[in-house]
Coordinates of C-alpha atoms in Angstrom, one line a residue:
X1 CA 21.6 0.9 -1.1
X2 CA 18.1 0.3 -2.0
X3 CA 17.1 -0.4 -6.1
X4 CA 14.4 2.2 -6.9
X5 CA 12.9 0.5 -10.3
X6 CA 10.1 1.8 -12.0
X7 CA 7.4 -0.6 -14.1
X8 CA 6.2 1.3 -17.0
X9 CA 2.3 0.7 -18.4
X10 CA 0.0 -2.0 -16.4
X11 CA 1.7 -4.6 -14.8
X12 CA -0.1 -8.2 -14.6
X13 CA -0.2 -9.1 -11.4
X14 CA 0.5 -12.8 -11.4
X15 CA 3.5 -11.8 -13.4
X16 CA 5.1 -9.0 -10.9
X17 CA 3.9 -11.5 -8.3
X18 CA 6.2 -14.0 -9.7
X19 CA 9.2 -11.5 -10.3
X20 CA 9.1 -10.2 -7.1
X21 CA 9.2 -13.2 -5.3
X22 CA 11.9 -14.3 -7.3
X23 CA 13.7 -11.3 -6.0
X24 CA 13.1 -12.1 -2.4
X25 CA 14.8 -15.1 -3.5
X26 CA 18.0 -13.5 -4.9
X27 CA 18.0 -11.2 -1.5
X28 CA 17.5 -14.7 0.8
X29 CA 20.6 -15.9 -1.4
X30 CA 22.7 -12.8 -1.3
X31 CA 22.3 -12.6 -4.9
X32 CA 20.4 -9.2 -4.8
X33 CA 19.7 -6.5 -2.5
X34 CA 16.7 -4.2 -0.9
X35 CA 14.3 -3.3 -4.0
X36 CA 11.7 -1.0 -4.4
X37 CA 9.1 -1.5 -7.4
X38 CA 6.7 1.7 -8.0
X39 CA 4.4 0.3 -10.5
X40 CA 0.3 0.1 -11.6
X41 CA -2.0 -2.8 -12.0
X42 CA -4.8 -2.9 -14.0
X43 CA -8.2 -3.2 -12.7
X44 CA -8.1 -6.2 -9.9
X45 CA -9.2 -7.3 -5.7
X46 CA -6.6 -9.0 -4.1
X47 CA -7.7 -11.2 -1.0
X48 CA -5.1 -10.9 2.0
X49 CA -5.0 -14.1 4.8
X50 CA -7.8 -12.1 6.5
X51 CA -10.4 -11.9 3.6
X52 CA -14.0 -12.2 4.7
X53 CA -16.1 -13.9 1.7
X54 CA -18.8 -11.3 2.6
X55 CA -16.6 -8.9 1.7
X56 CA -16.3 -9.4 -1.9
X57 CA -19.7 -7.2 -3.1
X58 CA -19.0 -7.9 -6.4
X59 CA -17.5 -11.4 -7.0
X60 CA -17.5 -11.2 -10.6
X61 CA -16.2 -7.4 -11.4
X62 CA -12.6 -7.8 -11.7
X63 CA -10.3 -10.8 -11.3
X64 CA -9.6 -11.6 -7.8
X65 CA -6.3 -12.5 -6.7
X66 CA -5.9 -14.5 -3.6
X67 CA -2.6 -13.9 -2.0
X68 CA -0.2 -14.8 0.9
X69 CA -0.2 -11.1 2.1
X70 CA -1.8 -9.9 5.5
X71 CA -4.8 -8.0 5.3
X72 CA -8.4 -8.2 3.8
X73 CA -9.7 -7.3 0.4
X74 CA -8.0 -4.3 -1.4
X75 CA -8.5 -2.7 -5.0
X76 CA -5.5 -2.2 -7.5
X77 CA -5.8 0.2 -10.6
X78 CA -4.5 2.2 -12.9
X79 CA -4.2 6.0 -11.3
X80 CA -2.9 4.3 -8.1
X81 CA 0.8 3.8 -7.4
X82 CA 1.6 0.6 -5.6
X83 CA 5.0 0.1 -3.7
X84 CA 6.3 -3.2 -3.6
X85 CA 8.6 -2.9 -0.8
X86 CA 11.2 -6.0 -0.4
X87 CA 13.3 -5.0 2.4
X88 CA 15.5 -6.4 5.4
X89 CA 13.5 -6.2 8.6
X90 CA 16.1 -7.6 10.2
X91 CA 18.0 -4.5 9.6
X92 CA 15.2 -1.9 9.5
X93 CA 12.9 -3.1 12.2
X94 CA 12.7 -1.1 15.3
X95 CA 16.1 -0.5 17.1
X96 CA 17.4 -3.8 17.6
X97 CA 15.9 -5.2 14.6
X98 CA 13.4 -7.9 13.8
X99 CA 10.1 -5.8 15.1
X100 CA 7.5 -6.2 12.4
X101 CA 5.2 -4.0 14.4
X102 CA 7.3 -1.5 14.3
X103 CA 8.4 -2.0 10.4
X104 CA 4.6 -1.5 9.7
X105 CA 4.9 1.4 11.9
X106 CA 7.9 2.7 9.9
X107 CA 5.9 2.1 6.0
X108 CA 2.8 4.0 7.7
X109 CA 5.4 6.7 8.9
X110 CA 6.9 6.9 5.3
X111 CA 3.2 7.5 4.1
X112 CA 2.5 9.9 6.3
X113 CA 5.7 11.7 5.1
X114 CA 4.6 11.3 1.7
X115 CA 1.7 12.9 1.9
X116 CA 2.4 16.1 3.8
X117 CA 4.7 17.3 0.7
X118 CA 1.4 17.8 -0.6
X119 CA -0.1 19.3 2.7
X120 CA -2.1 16.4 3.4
X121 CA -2.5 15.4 7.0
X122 CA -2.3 11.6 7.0
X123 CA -3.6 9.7 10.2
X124 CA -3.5 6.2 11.6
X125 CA -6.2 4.7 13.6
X126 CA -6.1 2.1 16.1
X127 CA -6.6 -1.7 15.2
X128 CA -6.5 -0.4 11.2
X129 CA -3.6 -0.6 9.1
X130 CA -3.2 2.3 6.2
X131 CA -3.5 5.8 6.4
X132 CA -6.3 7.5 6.8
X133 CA -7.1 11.6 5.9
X134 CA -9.5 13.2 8.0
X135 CA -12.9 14.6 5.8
X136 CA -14.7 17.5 7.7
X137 CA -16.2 18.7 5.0
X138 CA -18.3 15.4 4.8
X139 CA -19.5 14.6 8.4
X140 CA -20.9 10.8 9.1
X141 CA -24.6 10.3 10.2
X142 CA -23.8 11.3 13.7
X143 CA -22.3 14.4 12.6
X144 CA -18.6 13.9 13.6
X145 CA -16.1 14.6 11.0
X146 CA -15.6 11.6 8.3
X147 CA -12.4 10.3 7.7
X148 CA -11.7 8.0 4.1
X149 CA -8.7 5.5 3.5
X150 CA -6.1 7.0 1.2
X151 CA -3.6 3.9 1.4
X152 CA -3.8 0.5 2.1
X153 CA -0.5 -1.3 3.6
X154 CA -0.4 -5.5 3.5
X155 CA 2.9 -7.0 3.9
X156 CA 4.4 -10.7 4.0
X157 CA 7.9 -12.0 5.5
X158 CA 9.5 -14.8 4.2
X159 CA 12.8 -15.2 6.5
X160 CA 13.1 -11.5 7.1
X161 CA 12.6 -9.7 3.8
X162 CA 9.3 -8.3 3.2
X163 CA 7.1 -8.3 0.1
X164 CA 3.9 -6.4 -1.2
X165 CA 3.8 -3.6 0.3
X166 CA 1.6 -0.6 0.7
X167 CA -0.3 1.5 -2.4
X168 CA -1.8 5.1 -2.4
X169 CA -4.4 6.9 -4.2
X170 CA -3.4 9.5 -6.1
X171 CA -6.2 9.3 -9.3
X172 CA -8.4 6.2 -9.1
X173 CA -11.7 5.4 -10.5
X174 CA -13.2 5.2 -6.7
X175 CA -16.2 3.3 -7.8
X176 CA -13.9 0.4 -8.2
X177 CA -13.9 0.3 -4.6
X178 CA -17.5 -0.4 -4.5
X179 CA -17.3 -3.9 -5.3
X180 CA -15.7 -4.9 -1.7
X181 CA -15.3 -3.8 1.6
X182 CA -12.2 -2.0 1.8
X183 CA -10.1 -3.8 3.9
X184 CA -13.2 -5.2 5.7
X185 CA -13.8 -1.3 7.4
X186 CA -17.7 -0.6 6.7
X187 CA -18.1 3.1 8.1
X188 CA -15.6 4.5 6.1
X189 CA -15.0 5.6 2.3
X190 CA -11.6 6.1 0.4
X191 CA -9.9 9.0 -1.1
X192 CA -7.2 10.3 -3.5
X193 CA -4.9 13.0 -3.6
X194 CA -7.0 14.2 -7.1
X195 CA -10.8 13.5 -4.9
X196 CA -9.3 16.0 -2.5
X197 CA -8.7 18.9 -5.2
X198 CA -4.7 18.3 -5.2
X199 CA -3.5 18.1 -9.4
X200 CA -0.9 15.6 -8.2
X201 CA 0.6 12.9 -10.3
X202 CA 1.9 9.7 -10.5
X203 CA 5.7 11.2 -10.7
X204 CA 4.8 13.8 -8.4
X205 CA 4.0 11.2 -5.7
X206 CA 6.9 9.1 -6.7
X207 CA 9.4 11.8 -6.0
X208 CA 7.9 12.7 -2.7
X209 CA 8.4 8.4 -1.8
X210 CA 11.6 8.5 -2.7
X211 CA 12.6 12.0 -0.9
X212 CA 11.2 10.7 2.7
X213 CA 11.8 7.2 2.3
X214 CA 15.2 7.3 4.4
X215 CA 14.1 9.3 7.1
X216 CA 10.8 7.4 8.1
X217 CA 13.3 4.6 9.0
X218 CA 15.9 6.1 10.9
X219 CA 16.9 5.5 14.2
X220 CA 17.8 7.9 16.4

């Protein structure tokens, strides 16, 4: 059984980082199981392994957090749920377990889900992680269809149980994506549910998680 919890207000990040990795540490002991934490952050960049310096427009914005996490820079704010996932990859990792291609696979899956109980058609792309919506109604300089980031997915292992996890936009301030390059993708914007005319909310998005969660990682 996985431990949905909910964090209520903004959570400091150092301080959920802390908690969460001491909950990896209860799950490497046997001490606790799978958790997921649905939670928002106040106004911060986070720098995965991957960071670029030149990515970081605006050093001096918002704190910036460097972290252990795969992936580049991302933004974290209030009107954006982020899902801490800490789960067993041994167990939930392809079919015979351990695959952390296909466990990436499986959180992109689960977004995807996510978003079409709001009739969104989420996408992935080759060679970038996340989920991406495409945006006809705002073609790029060429004239082909845009497409904008709606959630960002950056993981990290520590002897099979994952932590961080994946966040999605449902109503943040988007010019607090200005100040990097999101996820080090240039030709691209970001979305929300809200910046695509949807009134969803927080809980509304928290529900739909929870409802697909289970299938996006079964097996057949």
């Amino acid at each position: 059984m996985v431990e949905w919890r909910h964090l209520p207000g903004l959570s400091p990040y150092q301080t959920t980082l802390a908690a969460m990795e001491a909950h990896v540490a209860d799950m490497q002991a046997g001490r606790a199981g799978e958790a997921i934490w649905l939670l928002e952050h106040p106004p911060l960049y986070t720098a995965g392994t991957s960071a670029k310096p030149a990515d970081l427009v605006q050093p001096d914005r918002f704190p910036v957090h460097h972290v252990g996490r795969g992936g580049q820079y991302t933004y974290h704010g209030p009107g954006q749920r982020v899902v801490y996932c800490m789960l067993d990859v041994r167990a939930r990792g392809g079919p015979n377990g351990g695959d952390v291609r296909c466990f990436v696979r499986d959180l992109e899956r689960w977004v995807i889900a996510t978003l079409a109980a709001f009739n969104v058609t989420g996408e992935v792309r080759p060679g970038r992680v996340g989920v991406w919506v495409p945006r006809p109604d705002r073609p790029g300089p060429d004239g082909a269809p845009g497409e904008d980031k709606i959630a960002a997915i950056g993981i990290k292992l520590r002897h099979w149980i994952s932590f961080h996890g994946l966040s999605i936009n449902v109503e943040p301030d988007l010019s607090h994506f200005d100040g990097i390059v999101p996820c080090g993708i240039r030709d691209h914007g970001v979305t929300s549910l809200v910046d695509l005319g949807l009134p969803v909310t927080l809980a509304d998005l928290d529900a739909a998680l929870q409802a697909t969660f289970e299938a996006a990682f079964a097996r057949p």
